[in-house]
DNA sequence: CGACTCCTTGAGCAGCTTCAATCGATGTGG
DNA sequence: CCACATCGATTGAAGCTGCTCAAGGAGTCG
């Protein structure tokens, strides 16, 4: 079970779900496992993660899942294309989100700074997805897992002397579906990295990265 | 040599970003093989393809290439992240581009409709990249090549009775680098599809899709 | 404690890659 | 005009990586 880390996340006074009309940025609470939206849903909003981790995924005809992205605190996600969601989205851990408009001019009054914020976030998202493409297309299983751990540790990790501790909010299946692998292969890669002395595992979820530099070397080493 | 089709695209991706005749939209010509920009270059513009095909790619430390995307007529590409290009870009065939600003508010005066056009194109790009992720993560070589041919035929193909004829502007190596495969594997997939009677090959570049429906079935069949 | 879920490990197999040779189209020089 | 060189595409054979199927271990919760 995921023990939520309390460090570093933005604190908010408002713990309520209700949308207050006087506020520009209504927040939303999402319990673990709850679905925010489905692929194909109509939607004109985007979300910014205040706390928690979300999973964006698509399911294929044959029932296999591709995790398109994980959304960490600070990330903006949910960009609709032609007013439709292109992925499913659910919460891996209890999460809090800020809801923002993603309406285009012509649909009504849109503020320029809102639009710019949307554009900037979308551009950032494109950069992230290109990284993901590099991982999927050009890496071995070991390299993929190393790259994944490196990224996650930068987003969720806590310094622990030389090491970095991370409490993974997602299971092996999610990691596999993100990297285009099977859970068995991910598990073997974890074991491999552990036996190389690069990481250590408390539970399966709690990872210590003992040698971040070596991890990055493996991740880069296409 | 690639003979550019000047008419008869089966699909055009032109959004409602009509160029207004009163404004000066600078166009750019790019010869075959010429580089438009490199990864890491500073840039505040985006480009819309009027004619031709561009290749967006990134090179890894070990010299292998990942083709992130192909830009076909009607596509907008080149979104800078934090003012930097995230890929290399070069022309696979002689191309003509429309140059557009991608500056954000704060950098100067930016028109709302320009910004909205940028945002819309970026959102569209995200959708395309998600498709690419699905292809890279969850498909066999045969399925990847089928999905690729299906996409390209919709963008560049000319109807030919039941069949669709396509003149591929890219070589086997580019296709392989796009799909996360080796050229030999791509070649074998072409041969496979040919022997199944789904496609036929004039030269290696000129493909006829004899059974588009069967091709899509293979492409979907995760 | 026992049922459940998820992770790990093992063995065999399939698909993709690797290395190598051949073919075909194109271009060049004699 | 033909011989030859060149580059990309194709084909073959062998090896390796990741997948499949299967069993066992570890943590969780009733």
Short mmCIF file of C-alpha atoms (C1' of nucleotides) in Angstrom, two decimals:
data_model
loop_
_atom_site.label_atom_id
_atom_site.label_comp_id
_atom_site.label_asym_id
_atom_site.label_seq_id
_atom_site.Cartn_x
_atom_site.Cartn_y
_atom_site.Cartn_z
CA UNK A 1 0.00 0.00 0.00
CA UNK A 2 1.17 3.42 -0.88
CA UNK A 3 2.02 5.63 2.07
CA UNK A 4 1.54 9.16 0.92
CA UNK A 5 4.54 11.43 1.20
CA UNK A 6 3.77 14.68 2.90
CA UNK A 7 6.90 16.56 2.02
CA UNK A 8 7.26 19.18 -0.61
CA UNK A 9 3.74 19.23 -1.97
CA UNK A 10 1.95 22.50 -2.06
CA UNK A 11 -0.19 22.91 0.99
CA UNK A 12 -3.68 24.23 0.59
CA UNK A 13 -6.10 25.57 3.15
CA UNK A 14 -9.05 24.44 1.12
CA UNK A 15 -9.75 20.77 1.78
CA UNK A 16 -13.26 20.85 0.35
CA UNK A 17 -14.48 19.41 -2.90
CA UNK A 18 -17.03 22.10 -3.53
CA UNK A 19 -16.46 24.53 -6.31
CA UNK A 20 -16.55 28.04 -5.05
CA UNK A 21 -17.83 30.44 -7.67
CA UNK A 22 -15.74 33.29 -6.38
CA UNK A 23 -12.51 31.39 -7.05
CA UNK A 24 -10.94 31.19 -10.43
CA UNK A 25 -9.30 27.86 -9.72
CA UNK A 26 -11.65 25.25 -8.29
CA UNK A 27 -9.88 22.25 -6.82
CA UNK A 28 -10.96 18.67 -7.12
CA UNK A 29 -10.32 15.71 -4.88
CA UNK A 30 -9.94 12.26 -6.34
CA UNK A 31 -9.74 9.09 -4.28
CA UNK A 32 -7.35 6.30 -5.08
CA UNK A 33 -8.56 4.26 -8.04
CA UNK A 34 -11.24 6.77 -8.99
CA UNK A 35 -11.63 7.60 -12.65
CA UNK A 36 -11.42 11.24 -13.71
CA UNK A 37 -12.49 10.67 -17.29
CA UNK A 38 -12.62 8.08 -20.04
CA UNK A 39 -11.27 8.08 -23.55
CA UNK A 40 -13.83 9.67 -25.84
CA UNK A 41 -15.47 11.77 -23.12
CA UNK A 42 -16.29 15.34 -24.02
CA UNK A 43 -14.22 17.80 -22.04
CA UNK A 44 -13.14 21.41 -22.11
CA UNK A 45 -10.93 21.46 -19.06
CA UNK A 46 -7.38 20.61 -18.19
CA UNK A 47 -6.02 19.71 -14.78
CA UNK A 48 -3.00 20.59 -12.76
CA UNK A 49 -1.82 18.14 -10.12
CA UNK A 50 -1.50 19.72 -6.71
CA UNK A 51 -0.97 16.44 -4.93
CA UNK A 52 -0.98 12.77 -5.88
CA UNK A 53 -0.26 10.83 -9.06
CA UNK A 54 -2.55 10.17 -12.00
CA UNK A 55 -2.37 7.55 -14.72
CA UNK A 56 -3.24 8.33 -18.34
CA UNK A 57 -3.79 5.25 -20.44
CA UNK A 58 -5.42 3.83 -23.51
CA UNK A 59 -6.73 0.35 -24.02
CA UNK A 60 -6.35 -1.53 -27.28
CA UNK A 61 -8.85 -3.73 -29.05
CA UNK A 62 -7.31 -6.84 -27.60
CA UNK A 63 -7.55 -5.49 -24.08
CA UNK A 64 -3.93 -4.61 -23.52
CA UNK A 65 -3.18 -1.31 -21.93
CA UNK A 66 -0.70 1.36 -22.90
CA UNK A 67 0.09 3.88 -20.19
CA UNK A 68 0.61 7.10 -22.10
CA UNK A 69 1.83 9.11 -19.14
CA UNK A 70 1.92 9.52 -15.39
CA UNK A 71 0.96 12.93 -14.05
CA UNK A 72 2.99 14.04 -11.03
CA UNK A 73 2.55 17.09 -8.79
CA UNK A 74 3.08 20.21 -10.86
CA UNK A 75 2.10 18.53 -14.12
CA UNK A 76 -0.72 19.79 -16.27
CA UNK A 77 -2.59 17.14 -18.20
CA UNK A 78 -5.85 16.23 -19.89
CA UNK A 79 -5.54 18.32 -23.04
CA UNK A 80 -8.63 17.64 -25.09
CA UNK A 81 -8.30 17.22 -28.85
CA UNK A 82 -11.35 18.50 -30.69
CA UNK A 83 -13.13 18.61 -27.35
CA UNK A 84 -12.58 14.93 -26.59
CA UNK A 85 -10.35 13.09 -24.12
CA UNK A 86 -7.83 10.88 -25.82
CA UNK A 87 -7.03 8.70 -22.83
CA UNK A 88 -8.55 7.25 -19.70
CA UNK A 89 -7.40 8.92 -16.52
CA UNK A 90 -7.52 7.61 -12.97
CA UNK A 91 -5.81 8.31 -9.66
CA UNK A 92 -3.07 5.96 -8.47
CA UNK A 93 -3.18 7.58 -5.04
CA UNK A 94 -5.52 10.09 -3.41
CA UNK A 95 -5.03 13.25 -5.43
CA UNK A 96 -5.95 16.90 -5.52
CA UNK A 97 -6.29 18.76 -8.79
CA UNK A 98 -6.77 22.30 -9.98
CA UNK A 99 -9.28 22.56 -12.79
CA UNK A 100 -8.58 24.99 -15.60
CA UNK A 101 -10.45 25.95 -18.72
CA UNK A 102 -9.18 24.80 -22.09
CA UNK A 103 -11.72 26.54 -24.25
CA UNK A 104 -10.67 28.10 -27.49
CA UNK A 105 -11.63 31.52 -28.81
CA UNK A 106 -14.90 31.35 -30.59
CA UNK A 107 -16.35 29.21 -27.83
CA UNK A 108 -16.75 32.30 -25.71
CA UNK A 109 -14.61 34.74 -23.87
CA UNK A 110 -11.13 33.44 -23.30
CA UNK A 111 -8.43 35.26 -21.49
CA UNK A 112 -5.12 35.58 -23.23
CA UNK A 113 -3.10 34.53 -20.20
CA UNK A 114 -5.28 31.45 -19.74
CA UNK A 115 -4.70 30.53 -23.34
CA UNK A 116 -0.98 31.12 -23.02
CA UNK A 117 -0.85 28.94 -19.96
CA UNK A 118 -2.63 26.21 -21.89
CA UNK A 119 -0.25 26.57 -24.82
CA UNK A 120 2.82 26.51 -22.63
CA UNK A 121 1.63 23.40 -20.79
CA UNK A 122 0.82 21.69 -24.07
CA UNK A 123 4.29 22.45 -25.40
CA UNK A 124 5.82 21.06 -22.24
CA UNK A 125 3.70 17.96 -22.62
CA UNK A 126 5.01 17.48 -26.15
CA UNK A 127 8.54 17.53 -24.81
CA UNK A 128 7.71 14.88 -22.24
CA UNK A 129 6.07 12.69 -24.82
CA UNK A 130 9.11 12.89 -27.06
CA UNK A 131 11.19 11.59 -24.17
CA UNK A 132 8.72 8.76 -23.80
CA UNK A 133 9.03 7.98 -27.51
CA UNK A 134 12.80 7.73 -27.16
CA UNK A 135 12.39 5.29 -24.29
CA UNK A 136 9.89 3.11 -26.12
CA UNK A 137 11.69 3.02 -29.41
CA UNK A 138 15.34 2.73 -28.66
CA UNK A 139 16.02 1.05 -25.35
CA UNK A 140 16.44 -2.39 -23.83
CA UNK A 141 14.27 -3.49 -20.92
CA UNK A 142 17.04 -2.73 -18.45
CA UNK A 143 17.54 0.74 -19.94
CA UNK A 144 13.82 1.42 -19.99
CA UNK A 145 13.41 0.61 -16.31
CA UNK A 146 16.48 2.65 -15.43
CA UNK A 147 15.12 5.62 -17.36
CA UNK A 148 11.77 5.23 -15.65
CA UNK A 149 13.26 5.10 -12.17
CA UNK A 150 15.46 8.08 -12.94
CA UNK A 151 12.48 10.16 -14.01
CA UNK A 152 10.26 9.14 -11.12
CA UNK A 153 13.01 9.73 -8.58
CA UNK A 154 13.41 13.26 -9.84
CA UNK A 155 9.71 13.89 -9.42
CA UNK A 156 8.90 12.05 -6.19
CA UNK A 157 12.23 11.17 -4.62
CA UNK A 158 13.55 12.28 -1.26
CA UNK A 159 17.24 12.75 -0.72
CA UNK A 160 18.71 10.21 1.68
CA UNK A 161 22.40 10.95 1.88
CA UNK A 162 23.95 9.75 -1.37
CA UNK A 163 20.83 7.81 -2.18
CA UNK A 164 17.33 8.81 -3.27
CA UNK A 165 14.30 7.14 -1.76
CA UNK A 166 11.12 6.77 -3.78
CA UNK A 167 7.78 5.32 -2.86
CA UNK A 168 6.40 4.12 -6.18
CA UNK A 169 2.71 4.93 -6.48
CA UNK A 170 2.27 2.46 -9.35
CA UNK A 171 2.60 -1.29 -9.57
CA UNK A 172 4.79 -3.41 -11.85
CA UNK A 173 1.95 -3.81 -14.32
CA UNK A 174 1.61 -0.04 -14.70
CA UNK A 175 5.34 0.34 -15.17
CA UNK A 176 5.31 -2.44 -17.75
CA UNK A 177 2.40 -0.84 -19.60
CA UNK A 178 4.25 2.46 -19.60
CA UNK A 179 7.48 0.98 -20.95
CA UNK A 180 6.00 -1.44 -23.45
CA UNK A 181 7.12 -4.50 -21.49
CA UNK A 182 5.58 -7.31 -19.45
CA UNK A 183 5.49 -7.30 -15.66
CA UNK A 184 7.86 -10.27 -15.52
CA UNK A 185 10.42 -8.39 -17.58
CA UNK A 186 10.12 -5.30 -15.39
CA UNK A 187 10.55 -7.44 -12.31
CA UNK A 188 13.67 -9.03 -13.77
CA UNK A 189 15.09 -5.61 -14.55
CA UNK A 190 14.50 -4.51 -10.95
CA UNK A 191 16.27 -7.63 -9.74
CA UNK A 192 19.10 -6.99 -12.16
CA UNK A 193 19.56 -3.40 -10.95
CA UNK A 194 19.38 -4.56 -7.34
CA UNK A 195 22.02 -7.22 -7.87
CA UNK A 196 24.22 -4.63 -9.57
CA UNK A 197 24.05 -2.58 -6.36
CA UNK A 198 22.42 0.36 -8.11
CA UNK A 199 19.11 0.19 -6.28
CA UNK A 200 17.73 -1.56 -3.23
CA UNK A 201 14.18 -2.57 -2.48
CA UNK A 202 12.41 -2.33 0.84
CA UNK A 203 9.00 -3.48 -0.24
CA UNK A 204 8.36 -3.78 -3.96
CA UNK A 205 7.12 -0.17 -3.89
CA UNK A 206 9.81 1.46 -1.83
CA UNK A 207 12.97 1.85 -3.85
CA UNK A 208 16.27 3.35 -2.83
CA UNK A 209 18.47 4.51 -5.63
CA UNK A 210 21.91 3.91 -4.22
CA UNK A 211 23.86 5.12 -7.24
CA UNK A 212 21.84 7.70 -9.20
CA UNK A 213 24.75 8.39 -11.53
CA UNK A 214 25.09 4.75 -12.54
CA UNK A 215 21.34 4.60 -13.02
CA UNK A 216 21.45 7.54 -15.40
CA UNK A 217 24.36 5.99 -17.28
CA UNK A 218 22.31 2.87 -17.89
CA UNK A 219 19.26 4.94 -18.80
CA UNK A 220 21.22 7.00 -21.35
CA UNK A 221 23.17 4.09 -22.72
CA UNK A 222 20.90 3.48 -25.67
CA UNK B 1 12.96 10.38 -56.87
CA UNK B 2 9.81 11.45 -55.14
CA UNK B 3 7.20 12.98 -57.38
CA UNK B 4 5.13 15.27 -55.27
CA UNK B 5 1.42 14.90 -55.62
CA UNK B 6 -0.16 18.25 -56.25
CA UNK B 7 -3.73 17.09 -55.95
CA UNK B 8 -5.91 14.30 -54.78
CA UNK B 9 -4.93 13.88 -51.16
CA UNK B 10 -7.43 11.53 -49.64
CA UNK B 11 -7.38 13.55 -46.47
CA UNK B 12 -6.25 16.99 -45.62
CA UNK B 13 -5.45 17.96 -42.09
CA UNK B 14 -5.97 21.65 -42.68
CA UNK B 15 -7.66 23.04 -39.63
CA UNK B 16 -9.45 26.33 -39.71
CA UNK B 17 -6.27 28.28 -39.70
CA UNK B 18 -6.96 30.10 -42.91
CA UNK B 19 -4.32 32.49 -43.99
CA UNK B 20 -5.80 35.90 -44.32
CA UNK B 21 -4.89 37.51 -47.60
CA UNK B 22 -4.23 40.88 -46.03
CA UNK B 23 -1.43 39.49 -43.85
CA UNK B 24 2.03 38.62 -44.94
CA UNK B 25 2.72 34.98 -44.18
CA UNK B 26 6.34 34.35 -45.06
CA UNK B 27 6.87 31.09 -46.89
CA UNK B 28 10.04 29.08 -46.92
CA UNK B 29 11.43 26.68 -49.48
CA UNK B 30 13.53 23.77 -48.39
CA UNK B 31 15.42 21.52 -50.77
CA UNK B 32 15.56 17.78 -50.34
CA UNK B 33 17.94 16.80 -47.57
CA UNK B 34 18.27 20.33 -46.25
CA UNK B 35 18.14 20.83 -42.52
CA UNK B 36 15.59 23.25 -41.10
CA UNK B 37 16.91 23.19 -37.55
CA UNK B 38 18.83 21.10 -35.08
CA UNK B 39 17.96 19.83 -31.63
CA UNK B 40 18.87 22.50 -29.10
CA UNK B 41 18.58 25.42 -31.52
CA UNK B 42 16.83 28.51 -30.25
CA UNK B 43 13.57 29.15 -32.04
CA UNK B 44 10.34 31.06 -31.66
CA UNK B 45 8.55 29.92 -34.77
CA UNK B 46 6.44 27.01 -35.87
CA UNK B 47 5.94 25.79 -39.41
CA UNK B 48 3.05 24.59 -41.45
CA UNK B 49 3.70 22.27 -44.36
CA UNK B 50 2.27 23.57 -47.62
CA UNK B 51 4.02 20.97 -49.74
CA UNK B 52 6.53 18.21 -49.14
CA UNK B 53 7.42 15.96 -46.22
CA UNK B 54 9.69 16.71 -43.26
CA UNK B 55 11.41 14.37 -40.84
CA UNK B 56 11.65 15.17 -37.12
CA UNK B 57 14.21 13.05 -35.33
CA UNK B 58 16.48 12.79 -32.34
CA UNK B 59 19.81 11.05 -32.13
CA UNK B 60 20.92 9.09 -29.10
CA UNK B 61 24.34 8.99 -27.49
CA UNK B 62 25.23 5.81 -29.31
CA UNK B 63 24.33 7.30 -32.66
CA UNK B 64 21.04 5.58 -33.23
CA UNK B 65 18.21 7.66 -34.52
CA UNK B 66 14.61 7.86 -33.39
CA UNK B 67 12.26 9.47 -35.86
CA UNK B 68 9.78 11.30 -33.66
CA UNK B 69 7.41 12.26 -36.45
CA UNK B 70 6.94 12.88 -40.13
CA UNK B 71 5.30 16.18 -41.09
CA UNK B 72 2.95 15.95 -44.07
CA UNK B 73 1.13 18.71 -45.95
CA UNK B 74 -1.29 20.44 -43.61
CA UNK B 75 0.68 19.53 -40.50
CA UNK B 76 2.01 22.14 -38.13
CA UNK B 77 5.24 21.24 -36.41
CA UNK B 78 8.33 22.60 -34.71
CA UNK B 79 6.82 23.58 -31.37
CA UNK B 80 9.65 24.95 -29.26
CA UNK B 81 9.84 24.03 -25.59
CA UNK B 82 11.29 26.82 -23.52
CA UNK B 83 12.44 28.44 -26.73
CA UNK B 84 14.45 25.43 -27.88
CA UNK B 85 13.95 22.85 -30.62
CA UNK B 86 13.64 19.37 -29.24
CA UNK B 87 14.39 17.53 -32.48
CA UNK B 88 16.37 17.79 -35.66
CA UNK B 89 14.29 18.59 -38.70
CA UNK B 90 15.12 18.05 -42.36
CA UNK B 91 13.25 17.77 -45.65
CA UNK B 92 12.76 14.33 -47.18
CA UNK B 93 11.62 15.95 -50.42
CA UNK B 94 11.60 19.52 -51.70
CA UNK B 95 9.18 21.32 -49.39
CA UNK B 96 7.41 24.61 -48.91
CA UNK B 97 6.54 25.87 -45.45
CA UNK B 98 4.58 28.70 -43.90
CA UNK B 99 6.36 30.29 -40.97
CA UNK B 100 4.31 31.30 -37.95
CA UNK B 101 5.16 32.93 -34.67
CA UNK B 102 5.09 30.88 -31.48
CA UNK B 103 5.87 33.63 -29.03
CA UNK B 104 4.19 33.72 -25.68
CA UNK B 105 2.66 36.72 -23.95
CA UNK B 106 5.31 38.60 -22.08
CA UNK B 107 7.64 38.36 -25.02
CA UNK B 108 5.71 41.11 -26.72
CA UNK B 109 2.36 41.60 -28.29
CA UNK B 110 0.69 38.38 -29.20
CA UNK B 111 -2.67 38.11 -30.83
CA UNK B 112 -5.24 35.87 -29.26
CA UNK B 113 -6.11 34.09 -32.48
CA UNK B 114 -2.45 33.41 -33.20
CA UNK B 115 -2.09 31.93 -29.77
CA UNK B 116 -5.23 29.88 -30.18
CA UNK B 117 -3.96 28.54 -33.48
CA UNK B 118 -0.74 27.55 -31.78
CA UNK B 119 -2.59 25.87 -28.92
CA UNK B 120 -4.89 24.00 -31.24
CA UNK B 121 -2.02 22.73 -33.35
CA UNK B 122 -0.11 21.68 -30.23
CA UNK B 123 -3.13 19.78 -28.96
CA UNK B 124 -3.44 18.05 -32.30
CA UNK B 125 0.23 17.15 -32.17
CA UNK B 126 -0.29 15.57 -28.75
CA UNK B 127 -3.00 13.39 -30.23
CA UNK B 128 -0.69 12.25 -33.01
CA UNK B 129 2.11 11.48 -30.59
CA UNK B 130 -0.21 9.36 -28.48
CA UNK B 131 -0.99 7.31 -31.56
CA UNK B 132 2.72 6.91 -32.11
CA UNK B 133 3.16 5.76 -28.51
CA UNK B 134 0.51 3.09 -29.03
CA UNK B 135 2.32 1.86 -32.13
CA UNK B 136 5.71 1.75 -30.43
CA UNK B 137 4.56 0.14 -27.24
CA UNK B 138 2.03 -2.45 -28.17
CA UNK B 139 2.49 -3.79 -31.66
CA UNK B 140 4.44 -6.45 -33.52
CA UNK B 141 6.67 -5.53 -36.45
CA UNK B 142 3.99 -6.57 -38.93
CA UNK B 143 1.37 -4.49 -37.13
CA UNK B 144 3.69 -1.50 -36.87
CA UNK B 145 4.41 -1.47 -40.58
CA UNK B 146 0.73 -1.93 -41.39
CA UNK B 147 -0.17 0.98 -39.11
CA UNK B 148 2.52 3.10 -40.71
CA UNK B 149 1.38 2.36 -44.25
CA UNK B 150 -2.22 2.99 -43.29
CA UNK B 151 -1.36 6.41 -41.89
CA UNK B 152 0.86 7.44 -44.77
CA UNK B 153 -1.66 6.30 -47.35
CA UNK B 154 -4.29 8.49 -45.74
CA UNK B 155 -1.98 11.49 -45.96
CA UNK B 156 -0.24 11.00 -49.28
CA UNK B 157 -2.18 8.30 -51.09
CA UNK B 158 -4.03 8.66 -54.36
CA UNK B 159 -7.10 6.57 -55.04
CA UNK B 160 -6.57 3.95 -57.75
CA UNK B 161 -9.80 2.03 -58.03
CA UNK B 162 -10.04 -0.21 -55.00
CA UNK B 163 -6.39 0.36 -54.24
CA UNK B 164 -4.43 3.31 -52.92
CA UNK B 165 -1.13 4.25 -54.46
CA UNK B 166 1.56 5.88 -52.35
CA UNK B 167 4.99 7.13 -53.26
CA UNK B 168 6.92 6.83 -50.01
CA UNK B 169 9.12 9.86 -49.46
CA UNK B 170 11.20 8.04 -46.85
CA UNK B 171 13.47 5.01 -47.04
CA UNK B 172 13.35 1.77 -45.08
CA UNK B 173 15.80 3.13 -42.54
CA UNK B 174 13.56 6.10 -41.77
CA UNK B 175 10.56 3.84 -41.42
CA UNK B 176 12.52 1.55 -39.13
CA UNK B 177 13.68 4.48 -37.01
CA UNK B 178 10.10 5.68 -36.76
CA UNK B 179 8.75 2.28 -35.70
CA UNK B 180 11.58 1.26 -33.39
CA UNK B 181 12.70 -1.56 -35.67
CA UNK B 182 15.65 -2.43 -37.93
CA UNK B 183 15.56 -1.97 -41.68
CA UNK B 184 15.75 -5.73 -42.21
CA UNK B 185 12.68 -6.25 -40.06
CA UNK B 186 10.76 -3.55 -41.93
CA UNK B 187 11.77 -5.12 -45.20
CA UNK B 188 10.55 -8.51 -44.05
CA UNK B 189 7.23 -7.00 -42.99
CA UNK B 190 6.83 -5.43 -46.46
CA UNK B 191 7.56 -8.80 -48.03
CA UNK B 192 5.08 -10.45 -45.70
CA UNK B 193 2.33 -7.98 -46.58
CA UNK B 194 3.12 -8.34 -50.27
CA UNK B 195 2.93 -12.13 -50.13
CA UNK B 196 -0.38 -11.84 -48.29
CA UNK B 197 -1.70 -9.89 -51.26
CA UNK B 198 -2.41 -6.80 -49.16
CA UNK B 199 0.11 -4.54 -50.85
CA UNK B 200 2.22 -4.60 -53.98
CA UNK B 201 5.51 -2.91 -54.68
CA UNK B 202 6.57 -1.21 -57.90
CA UNK B 203 9.89 0.10 -56.77
CA UNK B 204 10.68 -0.07 -53.09
CA UNK B 205 9.21 3.43 -52.75
CA UNK B 206 6.02 3.06 -54.75
CA UNK B 207 3.50 1.02 -52.85
CA UNK B 208 0.00 0.03 -53.85
CA UNK B 209 -2.32 -0.86 -51.04
CA UNK B 210 -4.53 -3.45 -52.66
CA UNK B 211 -6.67 -4.18 -49.61
CA UNK B 212 -6.83 -1.14 -47.31
CA UNK B 213 -9.37 -2.81 -45.06
CA UNK B 214 -7.17 -5.84 -44.45
CA UNK B 215 -4.26 -3.50 -43.81
CA UNK B 216 -6.23 -1.64 -41.15
CA UNK B 217 -7.30 -4.92 -39.57
CA UNK B 218 -3.67 -5.90 -39.18
CA UNK B 219 -2.76 -2.43 -37.93
CA UNK B 220 -5.49 -2.48 -35.29
CA UNK B 221 -4.90 -6.05 -34.26
CA UNK B 222 -2.76 -5.07 -31.30
"C1'" DC C 1 -5.04 -18.01 9.96
"C1'" DG C 2 -6.33 -18.26 5.22
"C1'" DA C 3 -7.61 -15.98 0.97
"C1'" DC C 4 -6.22 -12.68 -2.10
"C1'" DT C 5 -3.26 -9.85 -4.81
"C1'" DC C 6 1.01 -8.64 -6.48
"C1'" DC C 7 5.79 -9.61 -7.15
"C1'" DT C 8 9.45 -12.75 -8.22
"C1'" DT C 9 11.69 -16.62 -10.38
"C1'" DG C 10 12.21 -20.44 -13.74
"C1'" DA C 11 12.10 -22.80 -18.30
"C1'" DG C 12 11.06 -22.84 -23.06
"C1'" DC C 13 9.77 -20.38 -27.04
"C1'" DA C 14 9.00 -16.68 -30.57
"C1'" DG C 15 10.23 -12.56 -32.67
"C1'" DC C 16 13.46 -9.26 -33.55
"C1'" DT C 17 18.21 -8.26 -34.20
"C1'" DT C 18 22.69 -9.19 -35.92
"C1'" DC C 19 25.90 -10.39 -39.29
"C1'" DA C 20 26.55 -11.48 -43.92
"C1'" DA C 21 25.59 -12.17 -48.70
"C1'" DT C 22 22.89 -11.06 -52.80
"C1'" DC C 23 19.95 -8.40 -55.68
"C1'" DG C 24 18.38 -4.26 -58.07
"C1'" DA C 25 18.37 0.37 -59.39
"C1'" DT C 26 21.11 4.30 -60.39
"C1'" DG C 27 25.17 6.69 -61.83
"C1'" DT C 28 29.88 7.13 -63.73
"C1'" DG C 29 33.80 6.54 -66.66
"C1'" DG C 30 36.00 4.25 -70.36
"C1'" DC D 1 26.84 1.46 -74.85
"C1'" DC D 2 28.59 -1.41 -71.54
"C1'" DA D 3 31.46 -2.50 -67.34
"C1'" DC D 4 31.77 -1.33 -62.90
"C1'" DA D 5 30.96 1.03 -58.48
"C1'" DT D 6 27.59 2.41 -55.18
"C1'" DC D 7 23.68 2.60 -52.29
"C1'" DG D 8 19.46 0.85 -50.63
"C1'" DA D 9 16.48 -3.13 -50.29
"C1'" DT D 10 16.00 -7.93 -49.71
"C1'" DT D 11 16.96 -12.54 -48.06
"C1'" DG D 12 19.25 -16.06 -45.16
"C1'" DA D 13 21.05 -18.05 -40.85
"C1'" DA D 14 22.10 -17.83 -36.08
"C1'" DG D 15 21.82 -15.67 -31.62
"C1'" DC D 16 19.77 -12.94 -28.01
"C1'" DT D 17 16.15 -10.47 -25.75
"C1'" DG D 18 11.81 -10.29 -24.11
"C1'" DC D 19 7.41 -12.98 -23.99
"C1'" DT D 20 4.60 -16.88 -22.49
"C1'" DC D 21 3.24 -20.18 -19.34
"C1'" DA D 22 3.78 -21.87 -14.81
"C1'" DA D 23 4.96 -22.12 -10.06
"C1'" DG D 24 6.29 -20.22 -5.70
"C1'" DG D 25 7.00 -16.23 -2.37
"C1'" DA D 26 5.65 -11.96 0.11
"C1'" DG D 27 2.67 -8.60 1.90
"C1'" DT D 28 -2.31 -7.31 3.03
"C1'" DC D 29 -6.78 -7.70 4.91
"C1'" DG D 30 -10.73 -9.97 6.37
#
